[in-house]
Amino acid sequence: QVQLLESGGGVVQAGGSLRLSCEASGFTFSNFGMHWVRQAPGKGLEWVAFIRYDGSNKYYADSVKGRFAIFRDKSKNTLYLQLNSLRVEDTAMYFCAKELIGYFHYMDVWGKGTTVTVSS
Amino acid sequence: QSALTQPASVSGSPGQSITISCTGTSSDVGVYNYVSWYQHHPGKAPQLVIFEVSSRPSGVSYRFSGSKSGNTASLTISGLQAEDEADYYCSSYAGSNTLIFGGGTKVTVL
């Protein structure tokens, strides 16, 4: 079945870096745009980044622009999020999500998330 | 951009209908019909229940419906069931290739 599995979360000091992965299965990964969304403890969801199906365009939330980078490897059916210059406020559960085909605006399949904790 | 505004909690008895509001601005909800709703049981993967204001994805119960008026979108759950107890988030396109979410609403089935 269609599945997304995030990994790579952990505890890192402020200013450090981390790379998150999202392995996709059950669908043709190279045909779909992909998102990263995060949820800080006790807070709502926050959209983080998007990459088009072919990697040609990438969009970021202002809060992470210049610090985070989204990219994908179609040979590994894997989406990535490189987190640099991490701040305490980046502490969150990070979810990857697949776009509803043809619609950047909607996410029809989500993973269960991976936790990032940034310590001061 | 600030998050869309949702009530922190809504509750109802089994079989009743409840409505969750999602208030944005003339820069997001008010100008685009790219509004969606997600159900999230903590610890599980969120699920899309409404897209394009009022469309239901395949497999989502007819008990979920959406609407929009001006800067406010709404999600109605009819015939409330115990399994509907979850957090619900609205989302809207906010222009310039960005998306914005609401703060979330905890639905409690009494």
mmCIF file of N, CA, C and O in Angstrom, chain A residues 67-120:
data_model
loop_
_atom_site.group_PDB
_atom_site.id
_atom_site.type_symbol
_atom_site.label_atom_id
_atom_site.label_comp_id
_atom_site.label_asym_id
_atom_site.label_seq_id
_atom_site.Cartn_x
_atom_site.Cartn_y
_atom_site.Cartn_z
ATOM 1 N N ARG A 67 17.988 28.151 5.387
ATOM 2 C CA ARG A 67 18.577 27.238 6.381
ATOM 3 C C ARG A 67 18.279 25.770 6.054
ATOM 4 O O ARG A 67 19.085 24.888 6.343
ATOM 5 N N PHE A 68 17.105 25.520 5.504
ATOM 6 C CA PHE A 68 16.699 24.154 5.166
ATOM 7 C C PHE A 68 16.753 23.962 3.654
ATOM 8 O O PHE A 68 16.538 24.906 2.890
ATOM 9 N N ALA A 69 16.985 22.723 3.234
ATOM 10 C CA ALA A 69 16.986 22.410 1.807
ATOM 11 C C ALA A 69 16.244 21.099 1.573
ATOM 12 O O ALA A 69 16.530 20.091 2.236
ATOM 13 N N ILE A 70 15.312 21.112 0.647
ATOM 14 C CA ILE A 70 14.561 19.914 0.285
ATOM 15 C C ILE A 70 15.134 19.364 -1.011
ATOM 16 O O ILE A 70 15.472 20.116 -1.936
ATOM 17 N N PHE A 71 15.284 18.043 -1.089
ATOM 18 C CA PHE A 71 15.732 17.426 -2.326
ATOM 19 C C PHE A 71 15.259 15.975 -2.351
ATOM 20 O O PHE A 71 14.752 15.460 -1.363
ATOM 21 N N ARG A 72 15.404 15.338 -3.506
ATOM 22 C CA ARG A 72 14.877 13.987 -3.676
ATOM 23 C C ARG A 72 15.809 13.159 -4.547
ATOM 24 O O ARG A 72 16.548 13.696 -5.372
ATOM 25 N N ASP A 73 15.749 11.843 -4.352
ATOM 26 C CA ASP A 73 16.523 10.896 -5.137
ATOM 27 C C ASP A 73 15.546 9.863 -5.686
ATOM 28 O O ASP A 73 15.088 9.000 -4.944
ATOM 29 N N LYS A 74 15.244 9.951 -6.978
ATOM 30 C CA LYS A 74 14.235 9.045 -7.534
ATOM 31 C C LYS A 74 14.735 7.616 -7.609
ATOM 32 O O LYS A 74 13.928 6.679 -7.583
ATOM 33 N N SER A 75 16.051 7.413 -7.671
ATOM 34 C CA SER A 75 16.579 6.050 -7.718
ATOM 35 C C SER A 75 16.376 5.325 -6.389
ATOM 36 O O SER A 75 16.350 4.100 -6.341
ATOM 37 N N LYS A 76 16.233 6.092 -5.316
ATOM 38 C CA LYS A 76 16.031 5.510 -3.989
ATOM 39 C C LYS A 76 14.610 5.730 -3.470
ATOM 40 O O LYS A 76 14.310 5.374 -2.332
ATOM 41 N N ASN A 77 13.745 6.339 -4.297
ATOM 42 C CA ASN A 77 12.368 6.655 -3.866
ATOM 43 C C ASN A 77 12.373 7.379 -2.518
ATOM 44 O O ASN A 77 11.564 7.081 -1.630
ATOM 45 N N THR A 78 13.287 8.308 -2.370
ATOM 46 C CA THR A 78 13.471 8.955 -1.075
ATOM 47 C C THR A 78 13.499 10.478 -1.198
ATOM 48 O O THR A 78 14.126 11.025 -2.102
ATOM 49 N N LEU A 79 12.794 11.104 -0.263
ATOM 50 C CA LEU A 79 12.754 12.553 -0.113
ATOM 51 C C LEU A 79 13.644 12.918 1.070
ATOM 52 O O LEU A 79 13.722 12.149 2.045
ATOM 53 N N TYR A 80 14.292 14.059 0.985
ATOM 54 C CA TYR A 80 15.179 14.491 2.060
ATOM 55 C C TYR A 80 14.855 15.917 2.501
ATOM 56 O O TYR A 80 14.297 16.715 1.741
ATOM 57 N N LEU A 81 15.240 16.215 3.727
ATOM 58 C CA LEU A 81 15.229 17.593 4.202
ATOM 59 C C LEU A 81 16.524 17.808 4.987
ATOM 60 O O LEU A 81 16.742 17.153 6.017
ATOM 61 N N GLN A 82 17.364 18.680 4.472
ATOM 62 C CA GLN A 82 18.604 19.043 5.148
ATOM 63 C C GLN A 82 18.326 20.241 6.044
ATOM 64 O O GLN A 82 17.880 21.290 5.568
ATOM 65 N N LEU A 83 18.574 20.079 7.319
ATOM 66 C CA LEU A 83 18.317 21.126 8.295
ATOM 67 C C LEU A 83 19.654 21.682 8.783
ATOM 68 O O LEU A 83 20.440 20.960 9.403
ATOM 69 N N ASN A 84 19.923 22.933 8.483
ATOM 70 C CA ASN A 84 21.159 23.590 8.902
ATOM 71 C C ASN A 84 20.857 24.765 9.821
ATOM 72 O O ASN A 84 19.721 25.248 9.861
ATOM 73 N N SER A 85 21.877 25.222 10.528
ATOM 74 C CA SER A 85 21.728 26.386 11.427
ATOM 75 C C SER A 85 20.489 26.238 12.298
ATOM 76 O O SER A 85 19.666 27.152 12.410
ATOM 77 N N LEU A 86 20.358 25.082 12.902
ATOM 78 C CA LEU A 86 19.143 24.770 13.658
ATOM 79 C C LEU A 86 18.976 25.678 14.873
ATOM 80 O O LEU A 86 19.945 26.069 15.525
ATOM 81 N N ARG A 87 17.728 25.990 15.155
ATOM 82 C CA ARG A 87 17.348 26.837 16.288
ATOM 83 C C ARG A 87 16.453 26.038 17.227
ATOM 84 O O ARG A 87 15.822 25.062 16.818
ATOM 85 N N VAL A 88 16.370 26.471 18.468
ATOM 86 C CA VAL A 88 15.513 25.793 19.445
ATOM 87 C C VAL A 88 14.079 25.722 18.913
ATOM 88 O O VAL A 88 13.389 24.703 19.094
ATOM 89 N N GLU A 89 13.647 26.751 18.228
ATOM 90 C CA GLU A 89 12.270 26.789 17.727
ATOM 91 C C GLU A 89 12.022 25.846 16.551
ATOM 92 O O GLU A 89 10.889 25.722 16.085
ATOM 93 N N ASP A 90 13.057 25.178 16.063
ATOM 94 C CA ASP A 90 12.878 24.154 15.027
ATOM 95 C C ASP A 90 12.520 22.801 15.634
ATOM 96 O O ASP A 90 12.248 21.839 14.907
ATOM 97 N N THR A 91 12.516 22.710 16.954
ATOM 98 C CA THR A 91 12.113 21.480 17.634
ATOM 99 C C THR A 91 10.688 21.132 17.246
ATOM 100 O O THR A 91 9.763 21.938 17.421
ATOM 101 N N ALA A 92 10.494 19.942 16.697
ATOM 102 C CA ALA A 92 9.173 19.557 16.192
ATOM 103 C C ALA A 92 9.188 18.113 15.702
ATOM 104 O O ALA A 92 10.247 17.505 15.526
ATOM 105 N N MET A 93 7.996 17.601 15.487
ATOM 106 C CA MET A 93 7.815 16.373 14.725
ATOM 107 C C MET A 93 7.765 16.801 13.265
ATOM 108 O O MET A 93 7.010 17.717 12.916
ATOM 109 N N TYR A 94 8.542 16.143 12.420
ATOM 110 C CA TYR A 94 8.581 16.472 10.995
ATOM 111 C C TYR A 94 7.907 15.352 10.205
ATOM 112 O O TYR A 94 8.286 14.183 10.325
ATOM 113 N N PHE A 95 6.911 15.746 9.413
ATOM 114 C CA PHE A 95 6.174 14.805 8.577
ATOM 115 C C PHE A 95 6.524 15.047 7.109
ATOM 116 O O PHE A 95 6.631 16.201 6.672
ATOM 117 N N CYS A 96 6.632 13.970 6.345
ATOM 118 C CA CYS A 96 6.652 14.130 4.897
ATOM 119 C C CYS A 96 5.261 13.765 4.386
ATOM 120 O O CYS A 96 4.528 13.005 5.032
ATOM 121 N N ALA A 97 4.896 14.342 3.258
ATOM 122 C CA ALA A 97 3.561 14.115 2.713
ATOM 123 C C ALA A 97 3.608 14.194 1.198
ATOM 124 O O ALA A 97 4.371 14.976 0.616
ATOM 125 N N LYS A 98 2.767 13.411 0.558
ATOM 126 C CA LYS A 98 2.679 13.357 -0.892
ATOM 127 C C LYS A 98 1.574 14.300 -1.359
ATOM 128 O O LYS A 98 0.509 14.376 -0.756
ATOM 129 N N GLU A 99 1.828 14.993 -2.469
ATOM 130 C CA GLU A 99 0.773 15.864 -2.984
ATOM 131 C C GLU A 99 -0.346 15.035 -3.603
ATOM 132 O O GLU A 99 -0.137 13.940 -4.102
ATOM 133 N N LEU A 100 -1.552 15.580 -3.526
ATOM 134 C CA LEU A 100 -2.669 15.015 -4.281
ATOM 135 C C LEU A 100 -2.364 15.347 -5.737
ATOM 136 O O LEU A 100 -2.166 16.514 -6.057
ATOM 137 N N ILE A 101 -2.306 14.355 -6.602
ATOM 138 C CA ILE A 101 -1.744 14.547 -7.934
ATOM 139 C C ILE A 101 -2.312 15.774 -8.644
ATOM 140 O O ILE A 101 -3.518 15.988 -8.693
ATOM 141 N N GLY A 102 -1.386 16.593 -9.117
ATOM 142 C CA GLY A 102 -1.781 17.801 -9.828
ATOM 143 C C GLY A 102 -2.070 18.972 -8.922
ATOM 144 O O GLY A 102 -2.297 20.087 -9.381
ATOM 145 N N TYR A 103 -2.063 18.742 -7.600
ATOM 146 C CA TYR A 103 -2.404 19.796 -6.648
ATOM 147 C C TYR A 103 -1.291 19.975 -5.628
ATOM 148 O O TYR A 103 -1.212 19.233 -4.643
ATOM 149 N N PHE A 104 -0.501 20.991 -5.807
ATOM 150 C CA PHE A 104 0.513 21.344 -4.816
ATOM 151 C C PHE A 104 -0.134 21.616 -3.462
ATOM 152 O O PHE A 104 0.457 21.380 -2.412
ATOM 153 N N HIS A 105 -1.386 22.089 -3.485
ATOM 154 C CA HIS A 105 -2.034 22.625 -2.286
ATOM 155 C C HIS A 105 -2.500 21.586 -1.291
ATOM 156 O O HIS A 105 -2.844 21.939 -0.159
ATOM 157 N N TYR A 106 -2.557 20.291 -1.689
ATOM 158 C CA TYR A 106 -3.147 19.279 -0.819
ATOM 159 C C TYR A 106 -2.209 18.090 -0.656
ATOM 160 O O TYR A 106 -1.462 17.740 -1.557
ATOM 161 N N MET A 107 -2.308 17.440 0.506
ATOM 162 C CA MET A 107 -1.438 16.307 0.816
ATOM 163 C C MET A 107 -2.299 15.104 1.150
ATOM 164 O O MET A 107 -2.990 15.111 2.180
ATOM 165 N N ASP A 108 -2.273 14.080 0.304
ATOM 166 C CA ASP A 108 -3.214 12.975 0.493
ATOM 167 C C ASP A 108 -2.629 11.762 1.178
ATOM 168 O O ASP A 108 -3.364 10.843 1.536
ATOM 169 N N VAL A 109 -1.317 11.721 1.360
ATOM 170 C CA VAL A 109 -0.692 10.635 2.109
ATOM 171 C C VAL A 109 0.410 11.247 2.966
ATOM 172 O O VAL A 109 1.224 12.033 2.470
ATOM 173 N N TRP A 110 0.426 10.855 4.232
ATOM 174 C CA TRP A 110 1.404 11.383 5.177
ATOM 175 C C TRP A 110 2.145 10.230 5.846
ATOM 176 O O TRP A 110 1.603 9.136 5.995
ATOM 177 N N GLY A 111 3.343 10.516 6.304
ATOM 178 C CA GLY A 111 4.030 9.575 7.171
ATOM 179 C C GLY A 111 3.651 9.839 8.617
ATOM 180 O O GLY A 111 2.864 10.744 8.910
ATOM 181 N N LYS A 112 4.237 9.059 9.511
ATOM 182 C CA LYS A 112 3.946 9.219 10.944
ATOM 183 C C LYS A 112 4.887 10.194 11.627
ATOM 184 O O LYS A 112 4.678 10.555 12.781
ATOM 185 N N GLY A 113 5.929 10.613 10.912
ATOM 186 C CA GLY A 113 6.793 11.658 11.430
ATOM 187 C C GLY A 113 8.059 11.164 12.104
ATOM 188 O O GLY A 113 8.182 10.002 12.500
ATOM 189 N N THR A 114 9.020 12.084 12.208
ATOM 190 C CA THR A 114 10.263 11.839 12.933
ATOM 191 C C THR A 114 10.545 13.074 13.779
ATOM 192 O O THR A 114 10.300 14.201 13.337
ATOM 193 N N THR A 115 11.041 12.866 14.995
ATOM 194 C CA THR A 115 11.160 13.956 15.952
ATOM 195 C C THR A 115 12.543 14.588 15.931
ATOM 196 O O THR A 115 13.562 13.888 15.986
ATOM 197 N N VAL A 116 12.570 15.900 15.861
ATOM 198 C CA VAL A 116 13.807 16.678 15.937
ATOM 199 C C VAL A 116 13.756 17.530 17.195
ATOM 200 O O VAL A 116 12.789 18.265 17.414
ATOM 201 N N THR A 117 14.781 17.402 18.016
ATOM 202 C CA THR A 117 14.887 18.217 19.227
ATOM 203 C C THR A 117 16.174 19.019 19.156
ATOM 204 O O THR A 117 17.258 18.445 19.008
ATOM 205 N N VAL A 118 16.047 20.332 19.244
ATOM 206 C CA VAL A 118 17.206 21.221 19.205
ATOM 207 C C VAL A 118 17.420 21.779 20.601
ATOM 208 O O VAL A 118 16.554 22.457 21.149
ATOM 209 N N SER A 119 18.564 21.495 21.173
ATOM 210 C CA SER A 119 18.853 21.945 22.544
ATOM 211 C C SER A 119 19.723 23.193 22.513
ATOM 212 O O SER A 119 20.494 23.413 21.579
ATOM 213 N N SER A 120 19.556 23.984 23.547
ATOM 214 C CA SER A 120 20.336 25.215 23.650
ATOM 215 C C SER A 120 21.633 24.962 24.420
ATOM 216 O O SER A 120 22.521 25.777 24.424
#
